[in-house]
mmCIF file of C-alpha atoms in Angstrom:
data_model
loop_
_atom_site.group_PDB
_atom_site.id
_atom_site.type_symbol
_atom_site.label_atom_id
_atom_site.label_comp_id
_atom_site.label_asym_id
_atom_site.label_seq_id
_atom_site.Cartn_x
_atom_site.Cartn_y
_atom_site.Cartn_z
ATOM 1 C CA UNK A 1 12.899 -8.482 37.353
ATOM 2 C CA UNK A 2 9.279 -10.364 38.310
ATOM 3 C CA UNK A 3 6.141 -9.918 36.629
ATOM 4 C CA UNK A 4 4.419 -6.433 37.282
ATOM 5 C CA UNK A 5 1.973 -6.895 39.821
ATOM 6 C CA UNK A 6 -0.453 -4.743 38.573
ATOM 7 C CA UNK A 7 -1.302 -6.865 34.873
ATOM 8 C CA UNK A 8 -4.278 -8.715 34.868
ATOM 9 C CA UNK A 9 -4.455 -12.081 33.813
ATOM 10 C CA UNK A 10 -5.555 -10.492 30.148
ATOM 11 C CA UNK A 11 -2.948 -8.219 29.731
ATOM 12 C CA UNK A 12 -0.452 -11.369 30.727
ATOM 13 C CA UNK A 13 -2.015 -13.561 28.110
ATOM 14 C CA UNK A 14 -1.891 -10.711 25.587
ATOM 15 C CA UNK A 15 1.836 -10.436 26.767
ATOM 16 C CA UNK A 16 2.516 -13.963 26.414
ATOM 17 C CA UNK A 17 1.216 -13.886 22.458
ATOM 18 C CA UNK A 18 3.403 -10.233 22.222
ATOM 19 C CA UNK A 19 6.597 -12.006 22.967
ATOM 20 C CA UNK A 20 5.494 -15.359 20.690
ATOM 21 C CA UNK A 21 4.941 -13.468 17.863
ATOM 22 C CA UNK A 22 8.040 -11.521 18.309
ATOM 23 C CA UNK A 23 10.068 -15.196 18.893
ATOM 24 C CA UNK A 24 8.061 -16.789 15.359
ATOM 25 C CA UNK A 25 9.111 -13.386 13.513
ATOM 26 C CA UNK A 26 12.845 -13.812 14.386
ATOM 27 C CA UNK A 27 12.668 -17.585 13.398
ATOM 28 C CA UNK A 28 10.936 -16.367 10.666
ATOM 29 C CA UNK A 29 13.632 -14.034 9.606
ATOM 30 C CA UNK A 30 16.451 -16.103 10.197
ATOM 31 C CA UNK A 31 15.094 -19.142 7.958
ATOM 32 C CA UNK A 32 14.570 -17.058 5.259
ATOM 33 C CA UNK A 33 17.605 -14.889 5.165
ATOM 34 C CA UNK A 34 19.349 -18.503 5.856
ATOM 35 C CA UNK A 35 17.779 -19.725 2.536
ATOM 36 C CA UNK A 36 17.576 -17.132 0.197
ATOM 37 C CA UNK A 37 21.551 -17.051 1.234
ATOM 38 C CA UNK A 38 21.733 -20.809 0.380
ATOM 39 C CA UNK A 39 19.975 -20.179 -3.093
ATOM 40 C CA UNK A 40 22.042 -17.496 -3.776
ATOM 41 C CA UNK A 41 25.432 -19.570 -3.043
ATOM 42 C CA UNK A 42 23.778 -22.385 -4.815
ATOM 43 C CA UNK A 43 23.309 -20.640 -7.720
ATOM 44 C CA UNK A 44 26.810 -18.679 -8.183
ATOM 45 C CA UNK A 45 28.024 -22.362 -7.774
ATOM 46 C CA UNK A 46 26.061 -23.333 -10.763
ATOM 47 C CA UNK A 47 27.157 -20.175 -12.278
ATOM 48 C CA UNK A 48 30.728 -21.223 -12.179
ATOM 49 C CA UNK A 49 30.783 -24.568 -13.388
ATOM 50 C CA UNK B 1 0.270 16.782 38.389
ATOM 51 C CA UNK B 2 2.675 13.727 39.173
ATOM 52 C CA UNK B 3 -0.473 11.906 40.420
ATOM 53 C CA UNK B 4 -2.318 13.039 37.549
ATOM 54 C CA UNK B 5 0.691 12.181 35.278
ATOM 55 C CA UNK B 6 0.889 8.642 36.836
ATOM 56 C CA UNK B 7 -2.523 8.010 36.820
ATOM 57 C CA UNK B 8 -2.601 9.051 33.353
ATOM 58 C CA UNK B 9 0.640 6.809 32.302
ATOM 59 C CA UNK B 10 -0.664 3.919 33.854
ATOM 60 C CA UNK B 11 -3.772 4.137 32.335
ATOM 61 C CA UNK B 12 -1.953 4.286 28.888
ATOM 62 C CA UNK B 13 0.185 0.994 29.617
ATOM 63 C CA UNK B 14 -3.086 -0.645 30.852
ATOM 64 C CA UNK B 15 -4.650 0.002 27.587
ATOM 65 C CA UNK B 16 -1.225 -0.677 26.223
ATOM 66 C CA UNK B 17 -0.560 -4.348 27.387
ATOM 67 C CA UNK B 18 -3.900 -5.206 25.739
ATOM 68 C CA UNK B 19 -1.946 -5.042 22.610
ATOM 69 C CA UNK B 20 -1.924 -8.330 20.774
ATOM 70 C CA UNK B 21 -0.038 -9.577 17.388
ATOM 71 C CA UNK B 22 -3.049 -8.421 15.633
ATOM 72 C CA UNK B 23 -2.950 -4.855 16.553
ATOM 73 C CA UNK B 24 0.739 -4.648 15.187
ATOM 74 C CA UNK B 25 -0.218 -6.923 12.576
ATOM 75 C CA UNK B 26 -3.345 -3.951 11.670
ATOM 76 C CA UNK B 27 -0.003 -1.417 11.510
ATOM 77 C CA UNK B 28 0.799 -2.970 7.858
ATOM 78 C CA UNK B 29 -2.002 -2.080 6.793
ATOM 79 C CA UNK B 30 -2.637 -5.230 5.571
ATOM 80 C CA UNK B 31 -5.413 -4.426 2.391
ATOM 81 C CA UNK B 32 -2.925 -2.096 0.713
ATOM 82 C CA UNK B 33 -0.146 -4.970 1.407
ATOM 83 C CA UNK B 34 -2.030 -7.298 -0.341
ATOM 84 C CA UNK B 35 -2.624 -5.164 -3.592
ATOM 85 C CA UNK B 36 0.838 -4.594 -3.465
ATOM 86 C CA UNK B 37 2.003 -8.346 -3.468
ATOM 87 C CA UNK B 38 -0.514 -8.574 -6.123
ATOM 88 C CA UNK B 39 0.848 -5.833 -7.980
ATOM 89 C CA UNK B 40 4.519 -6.709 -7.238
ATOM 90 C CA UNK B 41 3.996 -10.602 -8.836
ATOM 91 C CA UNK B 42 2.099 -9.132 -11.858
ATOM 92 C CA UNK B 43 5.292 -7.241 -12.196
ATOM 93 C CA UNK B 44 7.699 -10.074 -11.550
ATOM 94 C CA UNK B 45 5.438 -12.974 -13.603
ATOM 95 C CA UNK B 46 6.415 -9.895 -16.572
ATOM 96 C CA UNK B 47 9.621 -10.047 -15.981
ATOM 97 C CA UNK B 48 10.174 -13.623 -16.218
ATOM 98 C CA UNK B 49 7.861 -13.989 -19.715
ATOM 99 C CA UNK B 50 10.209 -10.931 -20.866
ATOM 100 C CA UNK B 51 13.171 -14.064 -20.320
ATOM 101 C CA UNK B 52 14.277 -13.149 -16.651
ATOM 102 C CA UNK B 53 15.330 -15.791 -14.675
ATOM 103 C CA UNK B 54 14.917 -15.784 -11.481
ATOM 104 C CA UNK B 55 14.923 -19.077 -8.565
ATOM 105 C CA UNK B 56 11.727 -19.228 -7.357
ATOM 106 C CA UNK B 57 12.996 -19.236 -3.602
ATOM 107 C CA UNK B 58 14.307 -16.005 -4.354
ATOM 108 C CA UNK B 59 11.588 -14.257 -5.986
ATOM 109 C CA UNK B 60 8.893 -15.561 -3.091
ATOM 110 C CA UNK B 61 11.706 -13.947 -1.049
ATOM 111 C CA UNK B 62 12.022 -10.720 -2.542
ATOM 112 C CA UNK B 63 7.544 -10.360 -2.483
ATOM 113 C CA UNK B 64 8.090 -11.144 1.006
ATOM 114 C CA UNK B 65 10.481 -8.478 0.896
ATOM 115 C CA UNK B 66 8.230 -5.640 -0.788
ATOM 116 C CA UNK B 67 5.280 -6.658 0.898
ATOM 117 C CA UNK B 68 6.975 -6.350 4.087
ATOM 118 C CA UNK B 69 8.323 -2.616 3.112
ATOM 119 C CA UNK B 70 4.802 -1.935 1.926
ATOM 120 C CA UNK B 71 3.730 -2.557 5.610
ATOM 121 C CA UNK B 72 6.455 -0.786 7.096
ATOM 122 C CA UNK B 73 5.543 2.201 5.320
ATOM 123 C CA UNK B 74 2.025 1.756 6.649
ATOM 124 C CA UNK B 75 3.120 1.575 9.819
ATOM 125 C CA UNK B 76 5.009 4.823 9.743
ATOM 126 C CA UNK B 77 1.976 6.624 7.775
ATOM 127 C CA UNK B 78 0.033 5.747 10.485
ATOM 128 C CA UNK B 79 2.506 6.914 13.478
ATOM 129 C CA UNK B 80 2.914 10.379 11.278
ATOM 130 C CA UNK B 81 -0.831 10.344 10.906
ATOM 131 C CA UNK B 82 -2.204 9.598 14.441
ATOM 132 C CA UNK B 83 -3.627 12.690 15.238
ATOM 133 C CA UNK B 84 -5.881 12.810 11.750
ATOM 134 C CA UNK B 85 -6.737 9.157 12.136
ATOM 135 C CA UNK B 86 -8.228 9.823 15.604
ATOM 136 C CA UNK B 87 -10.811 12.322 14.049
ATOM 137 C CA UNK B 88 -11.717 10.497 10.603
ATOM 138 C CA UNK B 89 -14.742 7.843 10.794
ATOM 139 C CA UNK B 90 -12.418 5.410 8.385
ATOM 140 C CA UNK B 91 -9.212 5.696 10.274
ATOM 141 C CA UNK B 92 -10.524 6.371 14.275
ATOM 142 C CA UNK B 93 -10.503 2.098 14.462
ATOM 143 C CA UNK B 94 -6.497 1.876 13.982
ATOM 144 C CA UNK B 95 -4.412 0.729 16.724
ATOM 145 C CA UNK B 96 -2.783 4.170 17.193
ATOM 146 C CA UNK B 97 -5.630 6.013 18.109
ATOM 147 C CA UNK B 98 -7.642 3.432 20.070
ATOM 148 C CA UNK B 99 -4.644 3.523 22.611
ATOM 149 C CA UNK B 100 -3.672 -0.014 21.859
ATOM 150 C CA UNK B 101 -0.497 0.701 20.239
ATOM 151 C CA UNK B 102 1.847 3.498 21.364
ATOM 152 C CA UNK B 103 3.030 5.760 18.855
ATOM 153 C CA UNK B 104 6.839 5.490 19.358
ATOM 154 C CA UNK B 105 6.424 1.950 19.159
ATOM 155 C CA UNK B 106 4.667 2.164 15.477
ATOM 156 C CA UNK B 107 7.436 4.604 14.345
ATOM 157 C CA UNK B 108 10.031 1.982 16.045
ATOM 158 C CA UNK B 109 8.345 -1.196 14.285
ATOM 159 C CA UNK B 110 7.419 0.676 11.048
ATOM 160 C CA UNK B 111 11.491 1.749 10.626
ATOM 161 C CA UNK B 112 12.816 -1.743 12.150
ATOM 162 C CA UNK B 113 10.735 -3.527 9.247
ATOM 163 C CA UNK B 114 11.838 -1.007 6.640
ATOM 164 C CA UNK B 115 15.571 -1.630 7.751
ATOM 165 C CA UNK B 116 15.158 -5.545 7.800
ATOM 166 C CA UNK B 117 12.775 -5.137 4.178
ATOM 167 C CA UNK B 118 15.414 -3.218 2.419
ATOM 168 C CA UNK B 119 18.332 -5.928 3.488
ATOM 169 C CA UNK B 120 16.278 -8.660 2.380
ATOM 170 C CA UNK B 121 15.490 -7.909 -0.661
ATOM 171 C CA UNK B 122 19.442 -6.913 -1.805
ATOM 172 C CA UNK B 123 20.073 -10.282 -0.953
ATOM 173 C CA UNK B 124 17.424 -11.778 -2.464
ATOM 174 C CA UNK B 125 17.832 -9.761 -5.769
ATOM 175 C CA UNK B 126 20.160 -6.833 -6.244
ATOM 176 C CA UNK B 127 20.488 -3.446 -5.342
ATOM 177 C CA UNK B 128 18.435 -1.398 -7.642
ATOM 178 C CA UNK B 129 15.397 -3.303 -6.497
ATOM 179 C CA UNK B 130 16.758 -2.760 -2.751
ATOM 180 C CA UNK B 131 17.454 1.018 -4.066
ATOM 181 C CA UNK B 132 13.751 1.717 -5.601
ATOM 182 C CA UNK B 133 12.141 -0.257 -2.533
ATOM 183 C CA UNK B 134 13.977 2.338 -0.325
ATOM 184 C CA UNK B 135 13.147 5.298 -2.047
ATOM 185 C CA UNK B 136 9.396 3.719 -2.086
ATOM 186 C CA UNK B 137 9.517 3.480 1.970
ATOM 187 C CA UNK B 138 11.034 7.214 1.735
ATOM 188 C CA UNK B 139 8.916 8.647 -1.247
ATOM 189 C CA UNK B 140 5.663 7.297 0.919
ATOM 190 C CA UNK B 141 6.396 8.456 4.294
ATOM 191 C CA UNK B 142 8.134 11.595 3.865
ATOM 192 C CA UNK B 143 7.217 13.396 0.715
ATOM 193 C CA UNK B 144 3.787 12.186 0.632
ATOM 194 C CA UNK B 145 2.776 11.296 4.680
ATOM 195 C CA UNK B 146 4.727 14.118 5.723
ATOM 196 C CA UNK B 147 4.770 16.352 3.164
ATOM 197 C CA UNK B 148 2.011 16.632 0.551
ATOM 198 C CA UNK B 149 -0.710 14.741 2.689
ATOM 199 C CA UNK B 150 -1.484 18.311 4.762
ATOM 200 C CA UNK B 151 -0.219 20.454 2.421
ATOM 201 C CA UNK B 152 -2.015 20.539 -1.236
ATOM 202 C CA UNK B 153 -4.729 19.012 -2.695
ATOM 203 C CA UNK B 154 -2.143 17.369 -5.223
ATOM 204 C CA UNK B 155 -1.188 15.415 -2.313
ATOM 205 C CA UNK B 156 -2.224 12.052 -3.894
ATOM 206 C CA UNK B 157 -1.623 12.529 -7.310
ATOM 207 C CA UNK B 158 1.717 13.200 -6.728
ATOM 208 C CA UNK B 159 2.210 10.672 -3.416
ATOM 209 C CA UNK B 160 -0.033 8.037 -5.878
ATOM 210 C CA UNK B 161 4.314 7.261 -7.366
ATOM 211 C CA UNK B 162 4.690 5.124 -4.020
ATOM 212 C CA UNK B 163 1.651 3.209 -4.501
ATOM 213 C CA UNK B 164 2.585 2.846 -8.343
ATOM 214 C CA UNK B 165 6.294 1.675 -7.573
ATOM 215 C CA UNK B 166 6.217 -2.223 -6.516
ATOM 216 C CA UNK B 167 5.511 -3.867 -10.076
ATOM 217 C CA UNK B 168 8.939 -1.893 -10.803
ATOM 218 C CA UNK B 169 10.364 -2.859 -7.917
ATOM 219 C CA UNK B 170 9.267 -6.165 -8.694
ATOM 220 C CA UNK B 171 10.320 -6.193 -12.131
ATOM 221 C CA UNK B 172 13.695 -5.269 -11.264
ATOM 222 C CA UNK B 173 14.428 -7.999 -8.809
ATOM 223 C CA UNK B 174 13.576 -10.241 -11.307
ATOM 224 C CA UNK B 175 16.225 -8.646 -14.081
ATOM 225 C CA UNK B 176 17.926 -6.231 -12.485
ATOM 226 C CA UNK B 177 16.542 -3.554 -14.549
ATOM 227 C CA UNK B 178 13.861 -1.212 -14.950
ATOM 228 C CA UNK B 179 12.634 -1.368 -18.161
ATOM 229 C CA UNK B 180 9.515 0.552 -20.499
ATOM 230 C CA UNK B 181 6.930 -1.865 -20.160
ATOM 231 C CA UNK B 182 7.596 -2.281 -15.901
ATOM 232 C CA UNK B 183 7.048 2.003 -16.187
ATOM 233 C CA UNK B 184 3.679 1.500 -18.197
ATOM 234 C CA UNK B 185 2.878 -0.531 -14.992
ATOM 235 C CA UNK B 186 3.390 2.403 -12.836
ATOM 236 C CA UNK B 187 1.819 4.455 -14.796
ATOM 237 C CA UNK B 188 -1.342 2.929 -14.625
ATOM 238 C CA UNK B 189 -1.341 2.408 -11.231
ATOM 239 C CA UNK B 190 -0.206 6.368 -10.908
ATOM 240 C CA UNK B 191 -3.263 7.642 -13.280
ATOM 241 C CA UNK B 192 -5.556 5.248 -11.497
ATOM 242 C CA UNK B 193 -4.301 6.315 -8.209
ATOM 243 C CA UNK B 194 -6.593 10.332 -8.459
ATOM 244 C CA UNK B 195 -10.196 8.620 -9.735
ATOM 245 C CA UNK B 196 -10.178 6.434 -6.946
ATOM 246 C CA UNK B 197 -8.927 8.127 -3.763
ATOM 247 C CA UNK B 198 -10.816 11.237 -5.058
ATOM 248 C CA UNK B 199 -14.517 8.949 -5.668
ATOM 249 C CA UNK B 200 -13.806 7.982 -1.918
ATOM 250 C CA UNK B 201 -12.881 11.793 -0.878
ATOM 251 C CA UNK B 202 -16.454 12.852 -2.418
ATOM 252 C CA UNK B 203 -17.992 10.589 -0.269
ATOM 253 C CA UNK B 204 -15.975 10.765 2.940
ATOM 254 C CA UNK B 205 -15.900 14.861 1.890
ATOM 255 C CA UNK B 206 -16.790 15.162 5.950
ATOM 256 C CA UNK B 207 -14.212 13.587 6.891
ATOM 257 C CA UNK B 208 -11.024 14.780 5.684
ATOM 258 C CA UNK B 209 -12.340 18.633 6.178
ATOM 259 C CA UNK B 210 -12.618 17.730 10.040
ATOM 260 C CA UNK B 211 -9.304 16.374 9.946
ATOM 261 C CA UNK B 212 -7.690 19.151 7.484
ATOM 262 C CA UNK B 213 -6.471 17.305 5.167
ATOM 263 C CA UNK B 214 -6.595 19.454 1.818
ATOM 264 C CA UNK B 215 -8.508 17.069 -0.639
ATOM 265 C CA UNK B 216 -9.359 18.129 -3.941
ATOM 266 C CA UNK B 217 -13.356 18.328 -2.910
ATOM 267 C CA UNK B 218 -12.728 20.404 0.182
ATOM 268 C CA UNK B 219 -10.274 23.120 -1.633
ATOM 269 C CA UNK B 220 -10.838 23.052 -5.314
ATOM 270 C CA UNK B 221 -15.124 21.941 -4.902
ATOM 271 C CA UNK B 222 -17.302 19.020 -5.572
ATOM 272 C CA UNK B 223 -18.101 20.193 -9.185
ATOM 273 C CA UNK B 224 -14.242 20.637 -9.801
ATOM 274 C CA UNK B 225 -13.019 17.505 -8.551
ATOM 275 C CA UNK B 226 -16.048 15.583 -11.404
ATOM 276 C CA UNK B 227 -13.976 17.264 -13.769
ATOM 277 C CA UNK B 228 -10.755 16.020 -12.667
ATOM 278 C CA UNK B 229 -11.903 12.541 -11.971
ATOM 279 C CA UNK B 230 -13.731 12.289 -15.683
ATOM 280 C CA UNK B 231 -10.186 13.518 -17.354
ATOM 281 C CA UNK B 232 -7.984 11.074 -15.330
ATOM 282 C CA UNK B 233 -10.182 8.412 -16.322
ATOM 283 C CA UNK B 234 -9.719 9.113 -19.797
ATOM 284 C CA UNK B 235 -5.852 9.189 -19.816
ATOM 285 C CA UNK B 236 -5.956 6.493 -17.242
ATOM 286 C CA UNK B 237 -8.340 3.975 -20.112
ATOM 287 C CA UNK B 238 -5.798 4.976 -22.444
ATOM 288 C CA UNK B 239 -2.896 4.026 -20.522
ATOM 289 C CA UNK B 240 -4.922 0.796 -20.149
ATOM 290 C CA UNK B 241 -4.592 0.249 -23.435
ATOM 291 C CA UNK B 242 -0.972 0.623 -24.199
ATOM 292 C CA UNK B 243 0.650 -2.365 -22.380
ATOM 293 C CA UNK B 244 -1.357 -4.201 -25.709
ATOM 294 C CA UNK B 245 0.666 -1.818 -27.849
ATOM 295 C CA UNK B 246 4.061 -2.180 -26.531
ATOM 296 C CA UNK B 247 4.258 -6.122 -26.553
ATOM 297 C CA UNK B 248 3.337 -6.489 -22.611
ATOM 298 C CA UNK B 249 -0.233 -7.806 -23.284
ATOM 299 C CA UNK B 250 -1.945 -9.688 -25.198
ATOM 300 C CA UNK B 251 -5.842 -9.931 -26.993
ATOM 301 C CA UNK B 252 -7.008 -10.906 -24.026
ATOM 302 C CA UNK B 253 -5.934 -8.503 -22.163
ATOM 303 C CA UNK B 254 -7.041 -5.860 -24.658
ATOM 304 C CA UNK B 255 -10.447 -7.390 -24.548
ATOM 305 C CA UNK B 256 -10.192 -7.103 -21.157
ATOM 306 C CA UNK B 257 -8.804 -3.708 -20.483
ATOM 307 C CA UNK B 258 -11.262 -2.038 -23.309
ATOM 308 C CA UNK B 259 -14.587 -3.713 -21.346
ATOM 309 C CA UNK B 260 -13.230 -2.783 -17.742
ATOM 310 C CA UNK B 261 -12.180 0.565 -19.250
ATOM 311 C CA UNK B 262 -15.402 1.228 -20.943
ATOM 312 C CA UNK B 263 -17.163 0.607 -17.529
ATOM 313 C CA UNK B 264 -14.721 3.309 -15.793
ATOM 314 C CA UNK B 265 -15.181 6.052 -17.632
ATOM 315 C CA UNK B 266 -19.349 5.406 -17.817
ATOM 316 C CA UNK B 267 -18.700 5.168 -14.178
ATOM 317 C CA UNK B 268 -16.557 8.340 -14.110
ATOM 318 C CA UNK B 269 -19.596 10.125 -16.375
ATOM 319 C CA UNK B 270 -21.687 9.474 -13.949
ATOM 320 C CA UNK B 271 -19.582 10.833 -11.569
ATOM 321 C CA UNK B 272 -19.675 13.747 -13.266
ATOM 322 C CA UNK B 273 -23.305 13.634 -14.403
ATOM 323 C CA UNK B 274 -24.507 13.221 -10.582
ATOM 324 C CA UNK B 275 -26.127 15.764 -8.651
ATOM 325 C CA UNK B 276 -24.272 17.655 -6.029
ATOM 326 C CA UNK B 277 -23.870 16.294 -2.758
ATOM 327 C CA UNK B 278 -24.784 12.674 -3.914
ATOM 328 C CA UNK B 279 -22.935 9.393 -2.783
ATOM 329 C CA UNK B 280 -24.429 6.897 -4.920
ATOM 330 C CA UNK B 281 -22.487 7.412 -8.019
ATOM 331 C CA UNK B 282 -18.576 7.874 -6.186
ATOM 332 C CA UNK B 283 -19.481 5.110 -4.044
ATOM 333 C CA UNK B 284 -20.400 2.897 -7.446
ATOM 334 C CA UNK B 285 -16.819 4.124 -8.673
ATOM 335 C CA UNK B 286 -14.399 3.841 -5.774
ATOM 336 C CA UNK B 287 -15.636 0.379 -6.053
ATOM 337 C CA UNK B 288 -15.350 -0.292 -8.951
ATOM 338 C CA UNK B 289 -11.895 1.570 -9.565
ATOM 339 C CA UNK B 290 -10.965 -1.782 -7.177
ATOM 340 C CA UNK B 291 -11.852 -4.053 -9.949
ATOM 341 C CA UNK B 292 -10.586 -2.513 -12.622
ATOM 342 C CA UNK B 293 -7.133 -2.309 -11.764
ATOM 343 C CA UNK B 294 -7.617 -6.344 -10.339
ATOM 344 C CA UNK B 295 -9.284 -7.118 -13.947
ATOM 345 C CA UNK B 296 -6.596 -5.448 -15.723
ATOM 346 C CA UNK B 297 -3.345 -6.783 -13.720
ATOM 347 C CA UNK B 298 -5.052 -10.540 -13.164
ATOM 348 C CA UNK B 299 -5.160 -10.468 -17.282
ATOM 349 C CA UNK B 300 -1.625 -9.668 -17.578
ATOM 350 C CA UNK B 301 -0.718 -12.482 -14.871
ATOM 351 C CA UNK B 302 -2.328 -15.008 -16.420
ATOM 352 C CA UNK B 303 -1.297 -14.290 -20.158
ATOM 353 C CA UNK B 304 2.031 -14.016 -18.989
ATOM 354 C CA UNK B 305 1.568 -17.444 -16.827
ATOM 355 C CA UNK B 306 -0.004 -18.907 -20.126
ATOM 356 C CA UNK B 307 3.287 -17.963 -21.892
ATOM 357 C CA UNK B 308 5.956 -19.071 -19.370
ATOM 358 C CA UNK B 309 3.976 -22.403 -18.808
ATOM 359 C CA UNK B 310 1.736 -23.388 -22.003
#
């Protein structure tokens, strides 16, 4: 469960910005799946009235 | 062996962890994903001056949503296509075949994305959209990456329909529909698709011979392929034209489309005119097939932004 000993300080940086962009892409895919389902109850509400 | 195995493994995963978002990023291929957004809001922008209506939120959403297929597909062209890439001059700098990206990892990205693409965009739009991005993603990878690309020198005339798709795909998660004028879009994109990947593949000739990939200058011949590349462009002006005959464009973009195609096919004669062997002249085309299809989409975009806003 620790680090592997063998990475270089490098390969842990590059790690570091793997497991960022991997974090920012989930965000990124919740907020926008969150939204577009807002928009799209927004505008059935609309719809209706 | 196990030593050599481990040594070899480890040398892999060195290389490996090197990785950054970049190198996945490079998977998406992201020049082709940007002519495709491009492409894709041409088609949309159409769809809404044709009297679609569409939230804005949802229509950045579902480009986000093609785009993002677009680069899955990349991303699975290139895990199918490692071994070529790793002996073609254009391709040997991908992230596959410099060792920086594993291949199981592409094909697990490039079909994660697809997955998560596909989703998105039925609920951003509706399911034909959702349907003809799918079949996009499948026509792209398996008829044409796995299929046609190694097996006939047809290959992108016929694998040129995935390329040609996203202004219909577009159009139809603006409207739901799929209508004439968003198929004249595809078929320009489809006639322009031969010209231009066969002006590079008399160029790059070298290239794709090394790496056995049957294009039309390596089976059928250079003075063949002139031929071919001189008739597309005719059909492919022509086709140019007829978005001003059906109501999708304007003067403007007739004006536009006649000088740009007038330019092509002297381009294309020249092509054909050129001595064997040379570069100059499909070098002069390829780039300027580029600007063509930008000249002739960027008029429709902003007639049809004129329209909707003016």
């Amino acid at each position: 469960m620790s680090d592997a000993p063998d990475l270089s300080p490098e390969a842990k940086k590059k790690r570091g910005q793997r497991n960022l962009a991997i974090a920012l892409g989930l965000i990124g895919f919740i907020a926008v799946v969150y939204l577009v389902t807002i928009l799209k109850i927004a505008g059935n509400i609309g719809g209706a009235s | 062996m196990v030593n050599r195995a481990n040594s070899e493994t480890s040398a892999v995963d060195e290389k490996t962890s090197f990785a950054g978002p970049k190198d996945y990023f490079a998977l998406l291929k992201p020049r082709v994903m940007s002519l495709v957004i491009f492409t894709a809001l041409v088609g949309m922008v159409a769809a809404i001056a044709d009297g679609a209506s569409v939230h804005p939120g949802l229509a950045a959403a579902s480009l986000l949503a093609i785009a993002v297929g677009a680069g899955a597909s990349g991303a699975l062209n290139m895990w199918w296509d490692a071994d070529i890439d790793a002996v073609m001059a254009r391709t040997i700098g991908r992230p596959i075949p410099q060792g920086l990206v594993p291949k199981s990892e592409a094909a697990g990205f490039g079909m994660l994305l697809s997955a998560l693409s596909v989703a998105l965009l039925a609920l951003a739009s509706n399911y034909v959209a959702a349907g003809l991005l799918a079949f996009t993603i499948f026509f792209y990878v398996v008829i044409y990456s796995m299929w046609l690309k190694r097996s006939t020198p047809q290959n992108i005339v016929i694998g040129g329909a995935a390329g040609a798709l996203p202004p219909v795909v577009a159009w139809a998660a603006a409207s739901g529909t799929a209508p004439l004028d968003a198929w004249i879009l595809f078929l320009i994109i489809f006639l322009w698709t031969p010209p231009h990947f066969w002006a590079l593949a008399l160029y790059r000739e070298g290239d794709y011979a090394r790496a056995g990939v049957p294009m039309m200058p390596n089976i059928a011949g250079e003075a063949s392929t002139k031929k071919q590349i001189f008739g597309y462009a005719v059909i492919l002006v022509i086709a140019g034209i007829a978005p001003y005959a059906t109501g999708l464009g304007g003067t403007a973009y007739l004006a536009i489309s006649s000088a740009f195609g007038a330019g092509f096919l002297m381009l294309a004669w020249r092509v054909l005119k050129s001595a064997p062997r040379s570069k100059e002249a499909p070098k002069q085309l390829f780039a300027f097939s580029i600007l063509y299809l930008f000249a002739l989409f960027a008029a429709l975009l902003a007639e049809d932004l004129y329209a909707i806003y003016v």
